[in-house]
Amino acid sequence: MEIKVFRKKIKNLYLSICRDSANVKISAPIAMPIETIQDFVNKKAGWIEKKRKSLQRKISRKPNEYIDGENHYFLGQKYILKLEKVISNPKVVLTDSEIIVSTVSGANIKDIQAALDWFYRVELLGILDDLVPVWEKKICVSVSEYTIRKMKTRWGSCSTQTGKLRFNLELAKHPLECIEYVVVHELAHLLEASHNARFKRLMTEFLPDWKQREKALKSVITA
Ligand SMILES: [Zn+2]
């Protein structure tokens, strides 16, 4: 961790953590020995680390700007956004480290976002087309329909009356194990509508490590 020290005409030492970058800054009196500053930092190290971690979590949740070099995620992997121009047919291509979005010239942020959302939707649908039938068989339930939506507060939902499932588009950004957890969770609701002890027993029976998978997702929004 890098800490910048600024010498000022002040009497006391001040520590601040930038809200936008989570960088640590110290303002110290001009004559204060560096050892004193070091001691202060060492004593506060636990607190600084905690604050920085929570800020970093907040920063990573900031809305995307869809600019070159920005981090974007697919199946839990980080990719660097690279913007390119094409004559027609916008497309999204993944390399080992980059997610390349090609749009026609004059495209704005919304067009880039739409191209990416389309990519996420197609990929997620492919994954669901693999997972849902497998788990329908394992659990012995049948789903009438599943759709993908942009949702703010949930990873998925299930209508026990109609057998319709909904999955959050955001899932495409998370590891496959997490997507599978949400599929099993929603399908298990066809056997048990509420999150009671029976539901949890069923989950453990179907997916013994469901709690870890749920925890991995909970760091963002809840299922
Ligand atoms: Zn649920």
PDB file of N, CA, C and O in Angstrom, residues 8 30 36 44 48 54 60 64 71 77 82 85 93 106-107 125 129 132 159 162 185 192 214:
ATOM      1  N   LYS A   8       2.737  20.123   5.808  1.00  0.00           N
ATOM      2  CA  LYS A   8       1.987  21.387   5.822  1.00  0.00           C
ATOM      3  C   LYS A   8       2.253  22.157   7.106  1.00  0.00           C
ATOM      4  O   LYS A   8       2.727  21.587   8.084  1.00  0.00           O
ATOM      5  N   ILE A  30       5.341  20.111   9.267  1.00  0.00           N
ATOM      6  CA  ILE A  30       6.605  20.142   8.523  1.00  0.00           C
ATOM      7  C   ILE A  30       7.754  19.461   9.268  1.00  0.00           C
ATOM      8  O   ILE A  30       8.505  18.693   8.689  1.00  0.00           O
ATOM      9  N   THR A  36       7.722   9.078  13.427  1.00  0.00           N
ATOM     10  CA  THR A  36       6.477   9.323  14.158  1.00  0.00           C
ATOM     11  C   THR A  36       5.278   9.025  13.249  1.00  0.00           C
ATOM     12  O   THR A  36       4.293   8.414  13.664  1.00  0.00           O
ATOM     13  N   LYS A  44      -2.429   2.334  13.137  1.00  0.00           N
ATOM     14  CA  LYS A  44      -3.752   2.440  12.494  1.00  0.00           C
ATOM     15  C   LYS A  44      -3.940   1.440  11.355  1.00  0.00           C
ATOM     16  O   LYS A  44      -4.976   1.465  10.674  1.00  0.00           O
ATOM     17  N   ILE A  48      -7.048   1.229   8.706  1.00  0.00           N
ATOM     18  CA  ILE A  48      -6.856   1.716   7.327  1.00  0.00           C
ATOM     19  C   ILE A  48      -7.264   0.623   6.335  1.00  0.00           C
ATOM     20  O   ILE A  48      -7.998   0.865   5.386  1.00  0.00           O
ATOM     21  N   SER A  54     -13.529  -1.538   2.304  1.00  0.00           N
ATOM     22  CA  SER A  54     -14.948  -1.206   2.128  1.00  0.00           C
ATOM     23  C   SER A  54     -15.118  -0.150   1.028  1.00  0.00           C
ATOM     24  O   SER A  54     -16.059  -0.193   0.258  1.00  0.00           O
ATOM     25  N   SER A  60     -15.872  -0.423  -6.823  1.00  0.00           N
ATOM     26  CA  SER A  60     -16.070  -1.422  -7.872  1.00  0.00           C
ATOM     27  C   SER A  60     -17.534  -1.531  -8.264  1.00  0.00           C
ATOM     28  O   SER A  60     -17.876  -2.099  -9.283  1.00  0.00           O
ATOM     29  N   ASN A  64     -20.584   1.719 -14.751  1.00  0.00           N
ATOM     30  CA  ASN A  64     -19.579   1.704 -15.806  1.00  0.00           C
ATOM     31  C   ASN A  64     -19.676   2.962 -16.659  1.00  0.00           C
ATOM     32  O   ASN A  64     -20.740   3.514 -16.850  1.00  0.00           O
ATOM     33  N   ASN A  71     -12.477  -1.964 -16.642  1.00  0.00           N
ATOM     34  CA  ASN A  71     -12.625  -3.393 -16.342  1.00  0.00           C
ATOM     35  C   ASN A  71     -14.072  -3.830 -16.508  1.00  0.00           C
ATOM     36  O   ASN A  71     -14.978  -3.186 -16.005  1.00  0.00           O
ATOM     37  N   GLN A  77     -14.426 -13.554 -14.671  1.00  0.00           N
ATOM     38  CA  GLN A  77     -13.091 -13.157 -15.132  1.00  0.00           C
ATOM     39  C   GLN A  77     -13.088 -11.683 -15.497  1.00  0.00           C
ATOM     40  O   GLN A  77     -14.071 -11.188 -16.046  1.00  0.00           O
ATOM     41  N   LYS A  82     -12.089  -2.810 -24.784  1.00  0.00           N
ATOM     42  CA  LYS A  82     -11.414  -2.166 -25.918  1.00  0.00           C
ATOM     43  C   LYS A  82     -12.489  -1.812 -26.930  1.00  0.00           C
ATOM     44  O   LYS A  82     -13.286  -2.666 -27.322  1.00  0.00           O
ATOM     45  N   LYS A  85     -14.192   0.336 -34.050  1.00  0.00           N
ATOM     46  CA  LYS A  85     -15.255   0.775 -34.971  1.00  0.00           C
ATOM     47  C   LYS A  85     -15.430  -0.245 -36.089  1.00  0.00           C
ATOM     48  O   LYS A  85     -14.469  -0.817 -36.575  1.00  0.00           O
ATOM     49  N   VAL A  93     -16.250  -9.377 -28.957  1.00  0.00           N
ATOM     50  CA  VAL A  93     -15.341 -10.524 -29.058  1.00  0.00           C
ATOM     51  C   VAL A  93     -14.481 -10.575 -27.801  1.00  0.00           C
ATOM     52  O   VAL A  93     -14.003  -9.551 -27.330  1.00  0.00           O
ATOM     53  N   GLY A 106     -19.945   6.914 -34.524  1.00  0.00           N
ATOM     54  CA  GLY A 106     -21.037   7.745 -34.021  1.00  0.00           C
ATOM     55  C   GLY A 106     -21.798   7.077 -32.890  1.00  0.00           C
ATOM     56  O   GLY A 106     -22.725   7.665 -32.333  1.00  0.00           O
ATOM     57  N   ALA A 107     -21.378   5.855 -32.547  1.00  0.00           N
ATOM     58  CA  ALA A 107     -22.060   5.143 -31.457  1.00  0.00           C
ATOM     59  C   ALA A 107     -21.768   5.835 -30.133  1.00  0.00           C
ATOM     60  O   ALA A 107     -20.659   6.322 -29.903  1.00  0.00           O
ATOM     61  N   LEU A 125     -27.998 -16.972 -21.770  1.00  0.00           N
ATOM     62  CA  LEU A 125     -29.068 -17.852 -22.246  1.00  0.00           C
ATOM     63  C   LEU A 125     -28.494 -19.224 -22.613  1.00  0.00           C
ATOM     64  O   LEU A 125     -29.072 -20.259 -22.278  1.00  0.00           O
ATOM     65  N   ASP A 129     -29.578 -22.630 -20.929  1.00  0.00           N
ATOM     66  CA  ASP A 129     -30.081 -23.728 -21.764  1.00  0.00           C
ATOM     67  C   ASP A 129     -29.375 -25.045 -21.433  1.00  0.00           C
ATOM     68  O   ASP A 129     -29.925 -26.124 -21.622  1.00  0.00           O
ATOM     69  N   VAL A 132     -30.458 -25.534 -16.932  1.00  0.00           N
ATOM     70  CA  VAL A 132     -31.844 -25.743 -16.477  1.00  0.00           C
ATOM     71  C   VAL A 132     -32.340 -27.179 -16.731  1.00  0.00           C
ATOM     72  O   VAL A 132     -32.803 -27.835 -15.792  1.00  0.00           O
ATOM     73  N   SER A 159     -41.912 -18.169 -10.107  1.00  0.00           N
ATOM     74  CA  SER A 159     -43.332 -18.189  -9.806  1.00  0.00           C
ATOM     75  C   SER A 159     -43.740 -19.649  -9.625  1.00  0.00           C
ATOM     76  O   SER A 159     -43.736 -20.425 -10.582  1.00  0.00           O
ATOM     77  N   THR A 162     -46.881 -20.699 -11.785  1.00  0.00           N
ATOM     78  CA  THR A 162     -46.798 -20.874 -13.241  1.00  0.00           C
ATOM     79  C   THR A 162     -45.550 -21.651 -13.672  1.00  0.00           C
ATOM     80  O   THR A 162     -45.447 -22.062 -14.825  1.00  0.00           O
ATOM     81  N   HIS A 185     -31.314 -22.795  -6.848  1.00  0.00           N
ATOM     82  CA  HIS A 185     -32.134 -22.075  -5.871  1.00  0.00           C
ATOM     83  C   HIS A 185     -33.557 -21.854  -6.416  1.00  0.00           C
ATOM     84  O   HIS A 185     -34.543 -22.164  -5.749  1.00  0.00           O
ATOM     85  N   GLU A 192     -40.335 -25.994  -2.713  1.00  0.00           N
ATOM     86  CA  GLU A 192     -40.570 -25.287  -1.447  1.00  0.00           C
ATOM     87  C   GLU A 192     -40.506 -23.786  -1.728  1.00  0.00           C
ATOM     88  O   GLU A 192     -39.461 -23.267  -2.102  1.00  0.00           O
ATOM     89  N   GLU A 214     -23.427 -18.892  -2.623  1.00  0.00           N
ATOM     90  CA  GLU A 214     -24.321 -17.781  -2.316  1.00  0.00           C
ATOM     91  C   GLU A 214     -23.534 -16.594  -1.763  1.00  0.00           C
ATOM     92  O   GLU A 214     -23.771 -15.445  -2.120  1.00  0.00           O
TER      93      GLU A 214
END
